[in-house]
Short mmCIF file of C-alpha atoms and ligand atoms in Angstrom, two decimals:
data_model
loop_
_atom_site.label_atom_id
_atom_site.label_comp_id
_atom_site.label_asym_id
_atom_site.label_seq_id
_atom_site.Cartn_x
_atom_site.Cartn_y
_atom_site.Cartn_z
CA MET V 1 290.68 121.88 -40.09
CA ARG V 2 288.59 120.02 -37.58
CA VAL V 3 290.10 119.35 -34.17
CA LEU V 4 288.89 117.10 -31.35
CA VAL V 5 289.93 117.87 -27.77
CA ILE V 6 289.44 114.96 -25.33
CA GLU V 7 289.89 116.46 -21.86
CA ASP V 8 287.80 115.83 -18.75
CA GLU V 9 288.61 119.09 -16.96
CA VAL V 10 285.78 121.09 -18.48
CA ARG V 11 287.28 124.51 -17.84
CA LEU V 12 290.62 123.53 -19.36
CA ALA V 13 288.85 121.91 -22.32
CA GLU V 14 286.89 125.10 -22.99
CA HIS V 15 290.02 127.19 -22.57
CA LEU V 16 291.80 125.02 -25.18
CA GLN V 17 288.80 125.25 -27.49
CA LYS V 18 288.78 129.02 -27.25
CA ALA V 19 292.53 129.24 -27.89
CA LEU V 20 292.40 126.83 -30.85
CA LYS V 21 289.53 128.80 -32.36
CA THR V 22 291.79 131.87 -32.58
CA ILE V 23 293.39 130.00 -35.51
CA PRO V 24 290.92 130.92 -38.28
CA SER V 25 291.29 127.58 -40.06
CA PHE V 26 290.41 125.52 -36.95
CA VAL V 27 287.03 124.34 -35.70
CA VAL V 28 286.98 122.45 -32.42
CA ASP V 29 284.81 119.69 -30.91
CA LEU V 30 285.06 118.70 -27.24
CA SER V 31 284.72 115.38 -25.47
CA HIS V 32 285.05 114.86 -21.73
CA ASP V 33 285.68 111.11 -21.36
CA GLY V 34 287.74 108.44 -23.11
CA GLU V 35 284.91 106.28 -24.43
CA ASP V 36 282.96 109.16 -25.94
CA GLY V 37 286.20 110.69 -27.28
CA GLN V 38 287.21 107.46 -28.98
CA PHE V 39 283.73 107.14 -30.51
CA MET V 40 283.90 110.71 -31.87
CA ALA V 41 287.42 110.12 -33.23
CA GLU V 42 286.31 106.92 -34.97
CA THR V 43 283.16 108.35 -36.51
CA ASN V 44 284.56 111.69 -37.75
CA ASP V 45 287.51 112.50 -39.93
CA TYR V 46 289.50 114.85 -37.69
CA ASP V 47 292.66 116.65 -38.77
CA LEU V 48 294.06 116.68 -35.21
CA ILE V 49 293.24 115.14 -31.82
CA VAL V 50 294.39 116.63 -28.52
CA LEU V 51 294.28 113.85 -25.95
CA ASP V 52 294.53 113.96 -22.17
CA LEU V 53 295.81 110.73 -20.56
CA MET V 54 293.97 110.58 -17.23
CA LEU V 55 290.37 110.38 -18.42
CA PRO V 56 287.22 108.88 -16.92
CA VAL V 57 285.63 105.70 -18.39
CA ARG V 58 288.62 104.91 -20.63
CA ASP V 59 292.17 106.21 -20.17
CA GLY V 60 293.95 108.16 -22.89
CA LEU V 61 296.64 105.57 -23.67
CA THR V 62 293.95 102.95 -24.33
CA VAL V 63 292.11 105.40 -26.58
CA LEU V 64 295.35 106.09 -28.45
CA ARG V 65 296.14 102.39 -28.84
CA ASN V 66 292.60 101.58 -30.02
CA LEU V 67 292.59 104.38 -32.60
CA ARG V 68 295.94 103.31 -34.04
CA ALA V 69 294.87 99.63 -34.03
CA ALA V 70 291.77 100.68 -36.00
CA GLY V 71 294.03 102.31 -38.59
CA LYS V 72 293.31 105.94 -37.70
CA THR V 73 296.28 108.07 -38.77
CA THR V 74 294.98 111.39 -37.43
CA PRO V 75 297.83 113.28 -35.70
CA ILE V 76 297.49 113.03 -31.91
CA LEU V 77 298.98 115.46 -29.43
CA ILE V 78 299.05 114.12 -25.88
CA LEU V 79 298.47 116.78 -23.27
CA THR V 80 298.92 115.53 -19.74
CA ALA V 81 300.06 116.13 -16.20
CA ARG V 82 302.11 112.92 -16.31
CA ARG V 83 305.67 113.92 -16.95
CA THR V 84 308.05 111.04 -16.29
CA LYS V 85 310.31 109.94 -19.11
CA GLU V 86 308.62 106.50 -19.08
CA ASP V 87 305.19 108.08 -19.60
CA ILE V 88 306.43 110.15 -22.52
CA ILE V 89 308.17 107.18 -24.17
CA ARG V 90 305.07 105.03 -23.72
CA GLY V 91 302.85 107.70 -25.29
CA LEU V 92 305.14 108.04 -28.31
CA ASP V 93 305.51 104.24 -28.59
CA TYR V 94 301.74 103.87 -28.70
CA GLY V 95 301.65 106.16 -31.72
CA SER V 96 301.15 109.71 -30.52
CA ASP V 97 302.78 112.36 -32.70
CA ASP V 98 303.69 114.87 -30.03
CA TYR V 99 303.61 115.28 -26.26
CA LEU V 100 303.14 118.32 -24.05
CA THR V 101 303.05 118.27 -20.24
CA LYS V 102 300.86 120.49 -18.07
CA PRO V 103 301.33 123.28 -17.21
CA PHE V 104 302.19 124.40 -20.72
CA ASP V 105 302.60 127.59 -22.68
CA MET V 106 299.51 128.27 -24.83
CA GLY V 107 301.60 129.77 -27.65
CA GLU V 108 303.74 126.64 -27.82
CA PHE V 109 300.63 124.44 -27.73
CA LEU V 110 299.07 126.31 -30.69
CA ALA V 111 302.32 126.27 -32.68
CA ARG V 112 302.64 122.50 -32.18
CA CYS V 113 299.02 121.95 -33.22
CA LYS V 114 299.51 123.93 -36.42
CA ALA V 115 302.77 122.09 -37.21
CA LEU V 116 301.11 118.68 -36.71
CA VAL V 117 298.28 119.54 -39.09
CA ARG V 118 300.74 120.83 -41.72
CA ARG V 119 302.92 117.71 -41.46
CA HIS V 120 299.84 115.48 -41.66
CA HIS V 121 298.95 117.10 -44.97
CA GLY V 122 302.55 116.60 -46.15
CA ARG V 123 303.31 120.29 -46.03
CA PRO V 124 305.81 121.17 -43.31
CA ASP V 125 306.34 124.57 -44.93
CA PRO V 126 303.96 127.21 -43.47
CA ILE V 127 303.67 128.82 -46.93
CA ILE V 128 301.34 127.02 -49.33
CA GLN V 129 301.67 127.86 -52.99
CA VAL V 130 299.22 127.08 -55.76
CA HIS V 131 300.73 128.35 -59.04
CA ASP V 132 301.24 132.08 -58.26
CA LEU V 133 298.84 132.15 -55.32
CA ILE V 134 300.65 132.36 -51.98
CA ILE V 135 298.90 131.45 -48.72
CA ASP V 136 300.75 132.21 -45.50
CA THR V 137 299.30 129.88 -42.86
CA ARG V 138 300.95 131.88 -40.05
CA THR V 139 299.46 135.27 -40.89
CA HIS V 140 296.51 134.08 -43.03
CA ILE V 141 297.48 136.61 -45.66
CA VAL V 142 296.72 135.48 -49.19
CA ARG V 143 298.59 137.02 -52.08
CA ARG V 144 298.28 136.77 -55.83
CA GLY V 145 300.09 139.17 -58.16
CA ASN V 146 299.94 142.57 -56.54
CA LYS V 147 296.70 141.80 -54.71
CA GLU V 148 296.84 140.93 -51.02
CA HIS V 149 293.89 139.81 -48.92
CA PHE V 150 293.29 139.13 -45.27
CA LEU V 151 290.29 136.83 -45.64
CA PRO V 152 287.38 136.43 -43.20
CA ALA V 153 287.85 133.26 -41.12
CA LEU V 154 285.34 131.04 -42.92
CA GLN V 155 286.65 131.98 -46.36
CA TYR V 156 290.25 131.50 -45.24
CA ARG V 157 289.44 128.08 -43.80
CA LEU V 158 287.89 126.97 -47.08
CA LEU V 159 290.75 128.27 -49.22
CA GLU V 160 293.44 126.74 -46.98
CA TYR V 161 291.70 123.36 -47.03
CA LEU V 162 291.40 123.39 -50.83
CA ALA V 163 295.07 124.42 -51.03
CA TYR V 164 296.18 121.53 -48.82
CA ARG V 165 294.26 119.25 -51.17
CA GLN V 166 295.29 121.09 -54.35
CA GLY V 167 294.78 119.17 -57.57
CA ALA V 168 292.05 117.02 -55.95
CA VAL V 169 288.30 117.45 -56.26
CA VAL V 170 286.94 118.15 -52.79
CA SER V 171 283.28 117.41 -52.25
CA LYS V 172 280.94 119.75 -50.42
CA THR V 173 280.41 117.06 -47.76
CA GLU V 174 284.14 116.81 -47.12
CA ILE V 175 284.38 120.59 -46.87
CA LEU V 176 281.53 120.71 -44.37
CA GLU V 177 282.97 117.87 -42.28
CA HIS V 178 286.44 119.37 -42.06
CA LEU V 179 285.69 123.04 -41.83
CA TYR V 180 282.71 123.38 -39.58
CA ASP V 181 281.74 121.93 -36.21
CA TYR V 182 278.63 119.99 -35.27
CA ASN V 183 276.40 122.84 -36.38
CA TRP V 184 277.63 122.46 -39.94
CA GLU V 185 274.15 122.04 -41.47
CA LYS V 186 273.66 125.77 -41.26
CA PHE V 187 276.72 126.28 -43.46
CA SER V 188 275.69 123.93 -46.25
CA ASN V 189 274.04 126.68 -48.26
CA VAL V 190 276.81 129.22 -47.91
CA ILE V 191 279.65 127.24 -49.48
CA GLU V 192 278.68 128.47 -52.97
CA HIS V 193 278.75 132.01 -51.66
CA TYR V 194 282.24 131.56 -50.17
CA ILE V 195 283.46 130.02 -53.42
CA TYR V 196 282.06 133.02 -55.29
CA GLU V 197 283.83 135.39 -52.89
CA LEU V 198 287.12 133.48 -53.13
CA ARG V 199 286.97 133.40 -56.91
CA ARG V 200 286.34 137.14 -56.97
CA LYS V 201 289.43 137.72 -54.83
CA ILE V 202 291.94 135.23 -56.24
CA ASP V 203 290.86 134.67 -59.86
CA ASP V 204 289.19 137.88 -61.07
CA GLY V 205 291.53 139.82 -63.32
CA PHE V 206 293.92 136.89 -63.82
CA GLU V 207 294.12 135.01 -67.07
CA VAL V 208 295.00 131.71 -65.38
CA LYS V 209 292.12 130.54 -63.19
CA LEU V 210 292.87 128.46 -60.11
CA LEU V 211 289.51 127.73 -58.50
CA TYR V 212 287.23 125.28 -60.29
CA SER V 213 283.67 124.16 -59.67
CA ILE V 214 283.24 120.58 -60.84
CA ARG V 215 279.53 120.14 -61.36
CA ASN V 216 277.96 117.57 -59.02
CA HIS V 217 281.37 116.70 -57.56
CA GLY V 218 282.76 119.65 -55.69
CA TYR V 219 285.58 122.14 -55.95
CA MET V 220 289.22 122.09 -56.87
CA LEU V 221 292.12 124.47 -56.51
CA LYS V 222 294.97 123.83 -58.93
CA GLY V 223 297.60 125.46 -61.06
CA PRO V 224 297.60 125.29 -64.89
CA ALA V 225 300.11 122.41 -65.01
CA ALA V 226 297.60 120.07 -63.40
CA CYS V 227 294.80 121.10 -65.75
CA PRO V 228 294.18 118.35 -68.35
CA ASP V 229 292.72 120.53 -71.10
CA GLY V 230 293.73 124.02 -70.04
CA ARG V 231 290.10 125.03 -69.93
CA SER V 232 288.58 126.85 -67.00
CA ASP V 233 285.04 126.04 -66.04
CA SER V 234 284.96 128.76 -63.44
CA ALA V 235 281.89 130.23 -65.11
CA SER V 236 279.84 127.19 -64.10
CA1 LIG W 1 292.41 114.43 -16.91
#
């Protein structure tokens, strides 16, 4: 899940980035003014935007209004020192999804971020299930049959993303854009390796395969019900 934090206080922005990165499925980009932030939000497909209101160059409410006017549906959490009821109502009216005033509790901030991403993907439940594969997005423990895995961060991120999009073919480009930050080029050759590792952990030893490689298109995680011909091409 790729997150954009638009916050001009550099130390706070870096603190938020560090905290968000403790969630293994999150990668975080930073922007320090409203104009640049809006540009980044328009040109990338983020899963969540954390937006300060008092920003240089362009204020946060204008950024919010512009993004919604442009049809961007990315969940937006406003994080601001403004705390009057009018400010909060205005922020929500302009299309923000949640609102947190400074100073705030970091645990609450992270919980709200995770909830927004889940709701955005239409999955308010923190447990994602794909056939008999269970992914707990709170603990990042993955279970199938009697096998339980605590996956390395990059593998977990990939599996969770495929699970949120279960039944859909997800291209390598989409994976790279959502799962890795601006240095994603260096990951482009390791996706196959992560897929191999994931397949070894969740499919090996099970008759029903869940993880598919669709040649020249990408990857798909799905249960047997969604499989048109019941055939697994996991050997490809
Ligand atoms: Ca500010």
